[in-house]
């Protein structure tokens, strides 16, 4: 049993440590060349240390206690999302951060954890015996997800909203509701998306009045990403194209390189070999979490795993895709690699719960 636990820990933490090392080397390189990134290595190191400490605390608290108080964590997080709209710092057009003395804190990132925790607790206690029970279940978890989504929409933060929707999707997939609901949900989404696209292409003025100029601009950037008319993307592709197998040691400036475009930064620093290492680490982690998910019997734990895994895999695909010009730029950091305190802490909080859950 001890050998099995040791093997599981090695499969989990070796890839994470490799990603952390790549992240820290990127921060060193950035800080040495650009003054705006000076100090990122020190801050990123602090985030990783705090992350491991918080992960350890959560691990020893046991998931049962966290699920028990998940409702209160969720309410506190909702309050933080409201407060940030009034007192938060505006960065790149989004009022999403509390600017504290030594660091910034993003409540929408923390909501990824509290939402997954609360949804898993509520959904696992719901009944699925009749159509009425299933409808009540979907409405309940839908409202729980809608409230933070509206608040984050007001910031606005498109990437976080997509993550919340993916989390609830993961929870629904492993629930015991009948398959007909998948058809109903799909048709509902198709109607909403169809209505949005109609307004976007045929009545943009009305869409701007409904959604606001900031949200319209973000959606316009997503829908027109295929044109590649983006300074960020152009610089990222130039950096990647000039890197070679092992990198050339000179960084080509890419806006938001340590966060959104960390893949371009890493390839520019250390070549295609670093990209291959990152891909291998994520493939191992995704496989590990998927195997764990399939073995779980407890519905609450299974829902938590599913919510996390849908979010985790999408963040990888989206971040890598937007660095390569294959997907729209929506500002999602790459787990354990991108710079950012709240994002790193949140992923370690997930690890604390996931690692304490037994099959």
XYZ file of C-alpha atoms in Angstrom:
359
model
C 0.000 0.000 0.000
C 2.835 2.376 0.895
C 4.623 1.573 -2.384
C 1.435 2.315 -4.313
C 1.007 5.672 -2.550
C 4.643 6.537 -3.193
C 4.250 5.722 -6.897
C 1.089 7.838 -7.128
C 2.838 10.765 -5.463
C 5.776 10.479 -7.861
C 3.460 10.408 -10.894
C 1.661 13.477 -9.562
C 4.466 15.645 -8.231
C 7.379 15.007 -10.607
C 5.547 16.619 -13.569
C 4.415 19.481 -11.331
C 7.983 20.080 -10.147
C 9.205 20.109 -13.758
C 6.545 22.697 -14.645
C 7.530 24.782 -11.615
C 11.207 24.709 -12.610
C 10.359 25.795 -16.165
C 8.187 28.586 -14.766
C 10.917 29.880 -12.438
C 13.601 29.807 -15.142
C 11.267 31.824 -17.369
C 10.787 34.397 -14.603
C 14.570 34.683 -14.128
C 15.079 35.269 -17.841
C 12.314 37.884 -17.991
C 13.626 39.741 -14.967
C 17.165 39.864 -16.369
C 16.065 41.458 -19.645
C 12.963 43.575 -18.914
C 12.656 45.889 -15.910
C 8.866 45.516 -15.879
C 9.335 41.843 -14.924
C 12.000 42.460 -12.318
C 11.030 40.669 -9.108
C 8.746 38.155 -10.818
C 11.093 35.277 -9.946
C 11.033 36.147 -6.246
C 7.243 36.574 -6.184
C 6.642 33.405 -8.175
C 8.877 31.470 -5.776
C 6.865 32.795 -2.833
C 3.598 31.725 -4.519
C 4.875 28.191 -5.053
C 6.092 27.915 -1.446
C 2.756 29.212 -0.147
C 0.991 26.858 -2.521
C 2.727 23.804 -1.085
C 2.016 24.987 2.466
C -1.686 25.566 1.743
C -1.898 22.227 -0.071
C -0.489 20.508 3.017
C -2.950 22.283 5.327
C -5.919 21.308 3.136
C -4.646 17.731 2.879
C -4.615 17.327 6.661
C -7.979 19.063 7.106
C -9.577 16.249 5.062
C -12.135 16.943 2.283
C -15.121 16.105 4.506
C -14.651 19.302 6.493
C -14.211 21.438 3.386
C -17.382 20.095 1.789
C -19.250 20.663 5.052
C -18.448 24.392 5.004
C -18.409 24.822 1.205
C -21.590 26.922 1.299
C -19.927 29.518 3.512
C -16.751 29.569 1.383
C -18.970 30.183 -1.643
C -20.884 33.044 0.052
C -17.647 34.728 1.167
C -16.304 34.458 -2.378
C -19.509 36.006 -3.773
C -19.079 38.938 -1.373
C -15.495 39.360 -2.589
C -16.677 39.393 -6.213
C -19.141 42.161 -5.356
C -16.559 44.207 -3.447
C -13.972 43.976 -6.223
C -16.396 45.691 -8.612
C -16.323 48.757 -6.345
C -12.873 48.700 -4.794
C -10.844 46.583 -7.206
C -7.950 47.666 -9.373
C -8.596 47.956 -13.110
C -6.010 46.162 -15.279
C -6.364 45.877 -19.061
C -9.975 47.028 -18.851
C -11.027 44.516 -16.156
C -11.786 45.450 -12.552
C -10.908 42.030 -11.161
C -8.079 42.501 -8.648
C -7.762 43.677 -5.059
C -4.495 45.586 -5.013
C -3.023 44.843 -1.589
C 0.264 46.245 -0.354
C 2.596 43.478 -1.511
C 0.455 41.539 -3.978
C -2.768 41.477 -5.983
C -5.610 39.069 -5.302
C -8.207 37.910 -7.869
C -11.512 36.624 -6.390
C -12.662 35.183 -9.745
C -9.724 32.746 -9.604
C -10.612 31.657 -6.071
C -14.200 31.087 -7.229
C -12.962 28.228 -9.434
C -12.169 26.286 -6.270
C -15.106 27.332 -4.087
C -17.590 26.802 -6.934
C -16.291 23.293 -7.639
C -16.401 22.452 -3.942
C -19.930 23.773 -3.420
C -21.364 22.332 -6.652
C -20.021 18.880 -5.813
C -21.530 19.057 -2.330
C -24.952 20.276 -3.490
C -25.176 18.075 -6.588
C -24.194 14.897 -4.756
C -27.041 15.408 -2.262
C -29.678 15.961 -4.953
C -32.252 13.334 -5.964
C -32.622 12.090 -9.537
C -35.622 9.747 -9.283
C -38.094 11.783 -11.331
C -38.141 14.454 -14.051
C -39.082 16.990 -11.399
C -36.076 16.043 -9.247
C -33.716 16.366 -12.207
C -35.151 19.754 -13.151
C -34.803 20.982 -9.577
C -31.210 19.714 -9.521
C -30.288 21.533 -12.753
C -31.973 24.764 -11.695
C -30.230 24.680 -8.317
C -26.713 24.160 -9.636
C -27.473 26.510 -12.531
C -28.285 29.358 -10.144
C -25.189 28.593 -8.067
C -23.066 28.944 -11.218
C -24.992 31.886 -12.681
C -24.470 34.227 -9.716
C -20.647 34.361 -9.884
C -20.801 34.296 -13.697
C -22.880 37.503 -13.736
C -20.531 39.207 -11.277
C -17.464 38.181 -13.285
C -19.245 39.282 -16.486
C -19.415 42.787 -14.985
C -15.625 42.889 -14.441
C -15.455 41.610 -17.298
C -13.497 38.325 -17.352
C -14.535 36.094 -20.259
C -12.078 33.315 -19.445
C -13.368 32.824 -15.891
C -16.992 32.577 -17.085
C -16.037 29.830 -19.533
C -14.244 27.975 -16.733
C -17.327 28.158 -14.478
C -19.467 26.703 -17.263
C -16.973 23.894 -17.784
C -16.947 23.097 -14.068
C -20.732 22.716 -13.969
C -20.560 20.662 -17.166
C -18.117 18.263 -15.495
C -20.439 17.928 -12.513
C -23.465 17.245 -14.745
C -21.623 14.631 -16.819
C -20.899 12.416 -13.805
C -24.331 12.963 -12.257
C -27.109 10.423 -12.636
C -29.577 12.528 -14.633
C -31.203 11.008 -17.721
C -29.590 11.478 -21.141
C -32.503 13.527 -22.492
C -31.289 16.466 -20.453
C -28.093 16.575 -22.496
C -30.198 17.130 -25.610
C -32.229 19.868 -23.881
C -29.066 21.606 -22.612
C -27.426 21.347 -26.044
C -30.487 22.841 -27.776
C -30.661 25.642 -25.211
C -27.006 26.528 -25.734
C -27.442 26.341 -29.514
C -30.336 28.826 -29.339
C -28.358 31.230 -27.126
C -25.254 31.047 -29.307
C -27.356 31.362 -32.453
C -29.106 34.447 -31.085
C -25.794 36.020 -30.125
C -24.252 35.355 -33.538
C -27.320 36.798 -35.275
C -27.035 40.040 -33.307
C -23.252 40.104 -33.802
C -23.449 39.876 -37.577
C -26.730 41.691 -38.265
C -27.424 44.091 -35.369
C -24.222 45.032 -33.546
C -25.697 48.247 -32.138
C -28.362 46.302 -30.246
C -25.777 43.793 -29.007
C -23.598 46.620 -27.667
C -26.612 48.137 -25.879
C -27.398 44.779 -24.255
C -23.890 43.578 -23.430
C -21.866 46.796 -23.250
C -18.861 47.905 -25.287
C -16.247 46.101 -23.171
C -17.893 42.696 -23.501
C -18.566 43.290 -27.209
C -14.890 44.077 -27.771
C -13.848 40.848 -26.040
C -16.289 38.726 -28.028
C -15.270 40.509 -31.229
C -11.660 39.580 -30.537
C -12.656 35.931 -30.001
C -14.742 35.722 -33.171
C -12.136 37.410 -35.362
C -9.038 35.620 -34.037
C -8.648 33.725 -37.326
C -7.592 36.985 -38.956
C -4.427 36.899 -36.825
C -4.673 40.694 -36.556
C -3.125 40.817 -33.109
C 0.131 42.415 -32.021
C 0.410 39.948 -29.127
C -0.061 36.930 -31.373
C 2.277 38.283 -34.055
C 5.045 38.737 -31.481
C 4.376 35.310 -29.976
C 4.601 33.569 -33.358
C 7.808 35.466 -34.207
C 9.317 34.423 -30.856
C 8.375 30.785 -31.446
C 9.568 30.808 -35.074
C 12.995 32.187 -34.152
C 13.639 29.877 -31.206
C 15.042 26.630 -32.650
C 15.302 23.328 -30.794
C 17.210 24.666 -27.781
C 16.428 28.380 -28.037
C 18.743 31.214 -28.999
C 19.034 32.935 -25.644
C 17.488 36.231 -26.779
C 13.896 37.027 -25.850
C 11.698 38.701 -28.435
C 9.312 40.986 -26.599
C 5.803 39.551 -26.285
C 3.124 41.474 -24.303
C 1.864 39.523 -21.257
C 4.645 36.975 -21.829
C 4.882 35.633 -18.236
C 1.096 35.113 -18.034
C -1.007 34.545 -21.149
C 1.890 33.948 -23.557
C 4.133 31.901 -21.315
C 4.437 29.143 -23.959
C 5.918 31.617 -26.450
C 8.181 32.908 -23.682
C 9.354 29.413 -22.743
C 10.056 28.376 -26.341
C 11.880 31.660 -26.953
C 14.001 31.077 -23.850
C 14.743 27.373 -24.040
C 13.555 26.183 -27.445
C 11.042 23.634 -28.676
C 12.458 21.114 -26.180
C 10.845 23.076 -23.316
C 7.476 22.942 -25.090
C 7.791 19.165 -25.465
C 8.618 18.881 -21.750
C 5.547 20.953 -20.839
C 3.303 18.811 -23.061
C 4.634 15.567 -21.571
C 4.058 16.850 -18.033
C 0.450 17.745 -18.770
C -0.208 14.457 -20.568
C 1.023 12.575 -17.479
C -1.045 14.741 -15.111
C -4.199 14.503 -17.221
C -3.859 10.737 -17.453
C -3.261 10.468 -13.709
C -6.348 12.525 -12.814
C -8.512 10.713 -15.370
C -7.553 7.288 -13.986
C -8.276 8.522 -10.459
C -11.658 9.863 -11.575
C -12.694 6.588 -13.197
C -11.807 4.617 -10.052
C -13.764 6.815 -7.637
C -17.005 5.472 -6.158
C -18.083 8.351 -3.926
C -20.316 10.635 -6.052
C -19.311 13.841 -4.266
C -15.605 13.155 -4.790
C -16.253 12.117 -8.387
C -18.071 15.382 -9.102
C -15.253 17.413 -7.575
C -12.680 15.532 -9.667
C -14.767 15.977 -12.844
C -15.235 19.713 -12.262
C -11.524 20.175 -11.729
C -10.464 18.014 -14.676
C -12.663 19.784 -17.240
C -11.262 23.124 -16.067
C -7.672 21.881 -15.911
C -7.614 20.334 -19.396
C -9.385 23.289 -21.013
C -6.899 25.757 -19.485
C -4.040 23.790 -21.048
C -5.647 23.502 -24.487
C -6.762 27.133 -24.587
C -3.478 28.639 -23.391
C -1.326 26.543 -25.718
C -3.779 27.046 -28.602
C -3.850 30.826 -28.284
C -0.021 30.933 -28.128
C 0.110 29.053 -31.439
C -2.661 31.083 -33.063
C -5.052 28.123 -33.131
C -7.546 29.427 -30.551
C -8.831 32.889 -29.548
C -7.029 34.929 -26.909
C -9.210 34.942 -23.778
C -6.582 35.427 -21.082
C -6.333 32.007 -19.422
C -3.051 31.272 -17.609
C -1.255 27.950 -18.041
C -1.496 25.911 -14.795
C 1.719 25.867 -12.710
C 3.666 27.716 -15.438
C 2.139 31.181 -15.904
C 2.954 33.949 -13.458
C 0.161 34.758 -11.014
C -0.292 34.299 -7.303
C -4.019 33.601 -6.999
C -4.022 31.140 -9.899
C -1.095 29.174 -8.455
C -2.569 29.092 -4.949
C -5.937 27.898 -6.291
C -4.389 24.981 -8.177
C -2.525 23.911 -5.041
C -5.803 24.107 -3.122
C -7.281 21.711 -5.670
C -4.259 19.419 -5.253
C -4.744 19.403 -1.484
C -8.298 18.089 -1.855
C -7.566 15.732 -4.779
C -4.592 14.169 -3.023
C -6.560 13.599 0.200
C -9.436 11.859 -1.591
C -9.018 8.097 -1.484
C -10.306 5.766 -4.193
